[in-house]
PDB file of C-alpha atoms in Angstrom:
ATOM      1  CA  UNK A   1     -92.648  79.813 244.798  1.00 44.00           C
ATOM      2  CA  UNK A   2     -91.500  81.087 241.474  1.00 41.00           C
ATOM      3  CA  UNK A   3     -92.218  79.764 238.116  1.00 43.00           C
ATOM      4  CA  UNK A   4     -89.082  77.717 238.084  1.00 42.00           C
ATOM      5  CA  UNK A   5     -89.597  76.019 241.376  1.00 40.00           C
ATOM      6  CA  UNK A   6     -89.111  76.786 245.017  1.00 42.00           C
ATOM      7  CA  UNK A   7     -86.675  79.677 245.798  1.00 40.00           C
ATOM      8  CA  UNK A   8     -83.214  78.585 247.212  1.00 36.00           C
ATOM      9  CA  UNK A   9     -81.754  80.854 250.032  1.00 37.00           C
ATOM     10  CA  UNK A  10     -79.039  83.095 248.886  1.00 34.00           C
ATOM     11  CA  UNK A  11     -76.012  84.614 250.480  1.00 43.00           C
ATOM     12  CA  UNK A  12     -77.948  87.978 250.650  1.00 44.00           C
ATOM     13  CA  UNK A  13     -80.749  86.259 252.786  1.00 44.00           C
ATOM     14  CA  UNK A  14     -78.184  85.870 255.548  1.00 48.00           C
ATOM     15  CA  UNK A  15     -77.522  89.579 255.651  1.00 51.00           C
ATOM     16  CA  UNK A  16     -80.920  90.372 256.710  1.00 58.00           C
ATOM     17  CA  UNK A  17     -80.140  88.891 260.206  1.00 75.00           C
ATOM     18  CA  UNK A  18     -78.242  91.798 261.775  1.00 81.00           C
ATOM     19  CA  UNK A  19     -76.036  90.735 264.668  1.00 82.00           C
ATOM     20  CA  UNK A  20     -76.630  92.476 267.925  1.00 88.00           C
ATOM     21  CA  UNK A  21     -73.269  92.076 269.541  1.00 89.00           C
ATOM     22  CA  UNK A  22     -69.653  92.637 268.808  1.00 84.00           C
ATOM     23  CA  UNK A  23     -68.997  88.946 269.174  1.00 86.00           C
ATOM     24  CA  UNK A  24     -71.812  88.041 266.814  1.00 86.00           C
ATOM     25  CA  UNK A  25     -70.426  90.591 264.254  1.00 81.00           C
ATOM     26  CA  UNK A  26     -66.949  89.023 264.512  1.00 79.00           C
ATOM     27  CA  UNK A  27     -68.376  85.622 264.015  1.00 83.00           C
ATOM     28  CA  UNK A  28     -70.467  86.657 261.004  1.00 82.00           C
ATOM     29  CA  UNK A  29     -67.430  88.370 259.388  1.00 78.00           C
ATOM     30  CA  UNK A  30     -65.046  85.608 260.151  1.00 78.00           C
ATOM     31  CA  UNK A  31     -67.268  83.280 258.302  1.00 82.00           C
ATOM     32  CA  UNK A  32     -66.900  85.126 254.917  1.00 83.00           C
ATOM     33  CA  UNK A  33     -64.082  84.326 252.748  1.00 85.00           C
ATOM     34  CA  UNK A  34     -62.961  87.384 251.056  1.00 89.00           C
ATOM     35  CA  UNK A  35     -61.886  86.748 247.433  1.00 92.00           C
ATOM     36  CA  UNK A  36     -58.449  87.409 246.338  1.00 93.00           C
ATOM     37  CA  UNK A  37     -57.733  88.298 242.544  1.00 93.00           C
ATOM     38  CA  UNK A  38     -56.463  85.240 241.026  1.00 95.00           C
ATOM     39  CA  UNK A  39     -53.307  87.017 239.608  1.00 95.00           C
ATOM     40  CA  UNK A  40     -52.252  88.074 243.014  1.00 93.00           C
ATOM     41  CA  UNK A  41     -53.138  84.594 244.615  1.00 95.00           C
ATOM     42  CA  UNK A  42     -50.870  83.031 242.057  1.00 95.00           C
ATOM     43  CA  UNK A  43     -47.921  85.269 242.573  1.00 95.00           C
ATOM     44  CA  UNK A  44     -48.062  84.828 246.327  1.00 96.00           C
ATOM     45  CA  UNK A  45     -48.402  81.259 246.042  1.00 95.00           C
ATOM     46  CA  UNK A  46     -45.292  80.994 243.752  1.00 95.00           C
ATOM     47  CA  UNK A  47     -43.340  83.154 246.085  1.00 95.00           C
ATOM     48  CA  UNK A  48     -44.268  81.092 249.109  1.00 94.00           C
ATOM     49  CA  UNK A  49     -42.833  78.199 247.196  1.00 94.00           C
ATOM     50  CA  UNK A  50     -39.786  79.926 246.035  1.00 94.00           C
ATOM     51  CA  UNK A  51     -36.806  79.485 248.436  1.00 92.00           C
ATOM     52  CA  UNK A  52     -35.032  82.487 247.117  1.00 95.00           C
ATOM     53  CA  UNK A  53     -37.669  84.866 248.312  1.00 94.00           C
ATOM     54  CA  UNK A  54     -37.328  86.783 251.636  1.00 93.00           C
ATOM     55  CA  UNK A  55     -40.140  87.223 254.007  1.00 92.00           C
ATOM     56  CA  UNK A  56     -40.082  91.029 252.992  1.00 91.00           C
ATOM     57  CA  UNK A  57     -40.511  90.107 249.362  1.00 93.00           C
ATOM     58  CA  UNK A  58     -43.419  87.855 250.110  1.00 94.00           C
ATOM     59  CA  UNK A  59     -44.973  90.421 252.294  1.00 91.00           C
ATOM     60  CA  UNK A  60     -44.711  93.126 249.650  1.00 89.00           C
ATOM     61  CA  UNK A  61     -46.367  90.774 247.184  1.00 92.00           C
ATOM     62  CA  UNK A  62     -49.131  90.025 249.655  1.00 92.00           C
ATOM     63  CA  UNK A  63     -49.819  93.834 249.930  1.00 88.00           C
ATOM     64  CA  UNK A  64     -51.214  94.019 246.495  1.00 88.00           C
ATOM     65  CA  UNK A  65     -54.295  92.070 247.952  1.00 90.00           C
ATOM     66  CA  UNK A  66     -55.415  93.783 251.245  1.00 89.00           C
ATOM     67  CA  UNK A  67     -57.933  90.863 251.769  1.00 90.00           C
ATOM     68  CA  UNK A  68     -54.815  88.475 251.936  1.00 92.00           C
ATOM     69  CA  UNK A  69     -52.996  90.739 254.312  1.00 91.00           C
ATOM     70  CA  UNK A  70     -56.230  90.980 256.648  1.00 89.00           C
ATOM     71  CA  UNK A  71     -56.340  87.139 256.655  1.00 91.00           C
ATOM     72  CA  UNK A  72     -52.743  86.663 257.455  1.00 93.00           C
ATOM     73  CA  UNK A  73     -52.706  89.326 260.221  1.00 90.00           C
ATOM     74  CA  UNK A  74     -55.825  87.993 261.743  1.00 89.00           C
ATOM     75  CA  UNK A  75     -54.762  84.290 261.707  1.00 90.00           C
ATOM     76  CA  UNK A  76     -51.309  85.217 263.275  1.00 90.00           C
ATOM     77  CA  UNK A  77     -52.991  87.199 265.957  1.00 87.00           C
ATOM     78  CA  UNK A  78     -55.936  84.986 266.570  1.00 82.00           C
ATOM     79  CA  UNK A  79     -54.658  82.842 269.342  1.00 70.00           C
ATOM     80  CA  UNK A  80     -52.199  84.993 271.170  1.00 62.00           C
ATOM     81  CA  UNK A  81     -54.401  85.449 274.222  1.00 61.00           C
ATOM     82  CA  UNK A  82     -51.726  87.995 275.591  1.00 63.00           C
ATOM     83  CA  UNK A  83     -49.120  85.316 275.748  1.00 66.00           C
ATOM     84  CA  UNK A  84     -47.117  86.921 273.009  1.00 76.00           C
ATOM     85  CA  UNK A  85     -47.296  90.309 271.448  1.00 84.00           C
ATOM     86  CA  UNK A  86     -49.585  91.054 268.567  1.00 85.00           C
ATOM     87  CA  UNK A  87     -47.795  90.724 265.137  1.00 85.00           C
ATOM     88  CA  UNK A  88     -47.525  94.195 264.174  1.00 83.00           C
ATOM     89  CA  UNK A  89     -46.151  93.785 260.655  1.00 86.00           C
ATOM     90  CA  UNK A  90     -47.011  91.462 257.800  1.00 90.00           C
ATOM     91  CA  UNK A  91     -43.393  90.007 257.921  1.00 92.00           C
ATOM     92  CA  UNK A  92     -43.812  89.084 261.562  1.00 91.00           C
ATOM     93  CA  UNK A  93     -47.180  87.629 261.006  1.00 93.00           C
ATOM     94  CA  UNK A  94     -45.763  85.302 258.118  1.00 95.00           C
ATOM     95  CA  UNK A  95     -42.851  84.349 260.399  1.00 93.00           C
ATOM     96  CA  UNK A  96     -45.083  83.448 263.291  1.00 92.00           C
ATOM     97  CA  UNK A  97     -47.402  81.436 260.958  1.00 93.00           C
ATOM     98  CA  UNK A  98     -44.568  79.852 258.894  1.00 94.00           C
ATOM     99  CA  UNK A  99     -44.639  79.545 255.112  1.00 94.00           C
ATOM    100  CA  UNK A 100     -46.480  76.205 255.138  1.00 94.00           C
ATOM    101  CA  UNK A 101     -49.378  77.410 257.295  1.00 94.00           C
ATOM    102  CA  UNK A 102     -49.443  80.713 255.306  1.00 95.00           C
ATOM    103  CA  UNK A 103     -49.796  78.653 252.138  1.00 95.00           C
ATOM    104  CA  UNK A 104     -52.637  76.724 253.647  1.00 94.00           C
ATOM    105  CA  UNK A 105     -54.414  79.972 254.608  1.00 93.00           C
ATOM    106  CA  UNK A 106     -53.845  81.196 251.129  1.00 93.00           C
ATOM    107  CA  UNK A 107     -55.414  77.972 249.810  1.00 93.00           C
ATOM    108  CA  UNK A 108     -58.668  78.605 251.739  1.00 92.00           C
ATOM    109  CA  UNK A 109     -59.179  82.048 250.232  1.00 92.00           C
ATOM    110  CA  UNK A 110     -61.165  81.996 246.905  1.00 93.00           C
ATOM    111  CA  UNK A 111     -59.007  82.992 243.973  1.00 95.00           C
ATOM    112  CA  UNK A 112     -61.280  84.734 241.467  1.00 95.00           C
ATOM    113  CA  UNK A 113     -60.688  86.756 238.153  1.00 95.00           C
ATOM    114  CA  UNK A 114     -61.458  90.443 238.697  1.00 92.00           C
ATOM    115  CA  UNK A 115     -64.744  90.271 236.698  1.00 94.00           C
ATOM    116  CA  UNK A 116     -66.077  87.705 239.154  1.00 94.00           C
ATOM    117  CA  UNK A 117     -65.260  89.908 242.173  1.00 92.00           C
ATOM    118  CA  UNK A 118     -68.276  92.095 243.101  1.00 91.00           C
ATOM    119  CA  UNK A 119     -67.637  95.797 241.890  1.00 92.00           C
ATOM    120  CA  UNK A 120     -68.308  97.400 245.290  1.00 91.00           C
ATOM    121  CA  UNK A 121     -65.706  95.216 246.944  1.00 89.00           C
ATOM    122  CA  UNK A 122     -63.194  95.883 244.307  1.00 91.00           C
ATOM    123  CA  UNK A 123     -63.892  99.701 244.777  1.00 91.00           C
ATOM    124  CA  UNK A 124     -63.383  99.547 248.560  1.00 89.00           C
ATOM    125  CA  UNK A 125     -60.122  97.596 248.024  1.00 89.00           C
ATOM    126  CA  UNK A 126     -58.911 100.343 245.669  1.00 90.00           C
ATOM    127  CA  UNK A 127     -59.860 103.009 248.158  1.00 89.00           C
ATOM    128  CA  UNK A 128     -57.917 101.116 250.859  1.00 87.00           C
ATOM    129  CA  UNK A 129     -54.851 100.785 248.467  1.00 87.00           C
ATOM    130  CA  UNK A 130     -55.018 104.558 247.641  1.00 86.00           C
ATOM    131  CA  UNK A 131     -55.364 105.445 251.426  1.00 84.00           C
ATOM    132  CA  UNK A 132     -52.192 103.611 251.955  1.00 82.00           C
ATOM    133  CA  UNK A 133     -50.354 105.147 249.162  1.00 81.00           C
ATOM    134  CA  UNK A 134     -51.475 108.571 250.232  1.00 80.00           C
ATOM    135  CA  UNK A 135     -50.483 107.832 253.973  1.00 76.00           C
ATOM    136  CA  UNK A 136     -47.061 106.631 253.046  1.00 71.00           C
ATOM    137  CA  UNK A 137     -46.476 109.684 250.977  1.00 74.00           C
ATOM    138  CA  UNK A 138     -47.866 112.098 253.580  1.00 71.00           C
ATOM    139  CA  UNK A 139     -46.401 110.600 256.891  1.00 68.00           C
ATOM    140  CA  UNK A 140     -43.837 107.814 256.255  1.00 62.00           C
ATOM    141  CA  UNK A 141     -40.738 110.125 256.000  1.00 66.00           C
ATOM    142  CA  UNK A 142     -41.750 112.210 259.050  1.00 64.00           C
ATOM    143  CA  UNK A 143     -42.970 109.229 261.093  1.00 62.00           C
ATOM    144  CA  UNK A 144     -40.585 106.809 260.068  1.00 60.00           C
ATOM    145  CA  UNK A 145     -40.776 104.750 263.328  1.00 62.00           C
ATOM    146  CA  UNK A 146     -44.557 104.640 262.948  1.00 66.00           C
ATOM    147  CA  UNK A 147     -44.369 103.691 259.313  1.00 66.00           C
ATOM    148  CA  UNK A 148     -45.822  99.988 259.860  1.00 70.00           C
ATOM    149  CA  UNK A 149     -48.700 101.471 261.967  1.00 71.00           C
ATOM    150  CA  UNK A 150     -49.541 103.953 259.323  1.00 71.00           C
ATOM    151  CA  UNK A 151     -49.221 101.593 256.487  1.00 71.00           C
ATOM    152  CA  UNK A 152     -51.483  98.680 258.037  1.00 77.00           C
ATOM    153  CA  UNK A 153     -53.976 101.089 259.523  1.00 75.00           C
ATOM    154  CA  UNK A 154     -54.692 102.820 256.297  1.00 76.00           C
ATOM    155  CA  UNK A 155     -54.607  99.551 254.349  1.00 75.00           C
ATOM    156  CA  UNK A 156     -57.154  97.790 256.532  1.00 76.00           C
ATOM    157  CA  UNK A 157     -59.197 100.777 257.630  1.00 74.00           C
ATOM    158  CA  UNK A 158     -62.149  99.961 255.560  1.00 74.00           C
ATOM    159  CA  UNK A 159     -61.899  96.111 256.002  1.00 78.00           C
ATOM    160  CA  UNK A 160     -64.974  95.868 258.134  1.00 75.00           C
ATOM    161  CA  UNK A 161     -66.953  96.848 255.100  1.00 75.00           C
ATOM    162  CA  UNK A 162     -65.301  94.518 252.638  1.00 78.00           C
ATOM    163  CA  UNK A 163     -67.485  91.596 253.448  1.00 76.00           C
ATOM    164  CA  UNK A 164     -70.554  93.615 253.215  1.00 72.00           C
ATOM    165  CA  UNK A 165     -69.744  94.991 249.660  1.00 67.00           C
TER     166      UNK A 165
END
């Protein structure tokens, strides 16, 4: 008991319970809503409601926020169970979800100003974005048919660490 009364459990208290199985890790990480910078959140929301925007334009805007890309890709591929192929690009994922469902998903993600997003998380996001730029510069022209794999792989490579930051 502290001087101000009983202590309330914090988010960090839950991190002491380390999952033992892959399924437990997936469940834990699924339960964490990764914050999206408010500016990116607003731009993407406006684009989703703008009938003049193509799926490609919307996907390009989303790529400014890797956490949003991860959420859309995971949602689009969550219930396929082998019945359909996995969405390999953000455009395919948005098309599979539809604009309305994508907007609902966007609404579930917390939009925060940069100063309210933890510094370690912001740093990991910057590393992910930098890795994508480097991979595109190094490999995209020589491996054009694998561009989407290279892009998504480098953008989301550190995503398992994002919730832990």
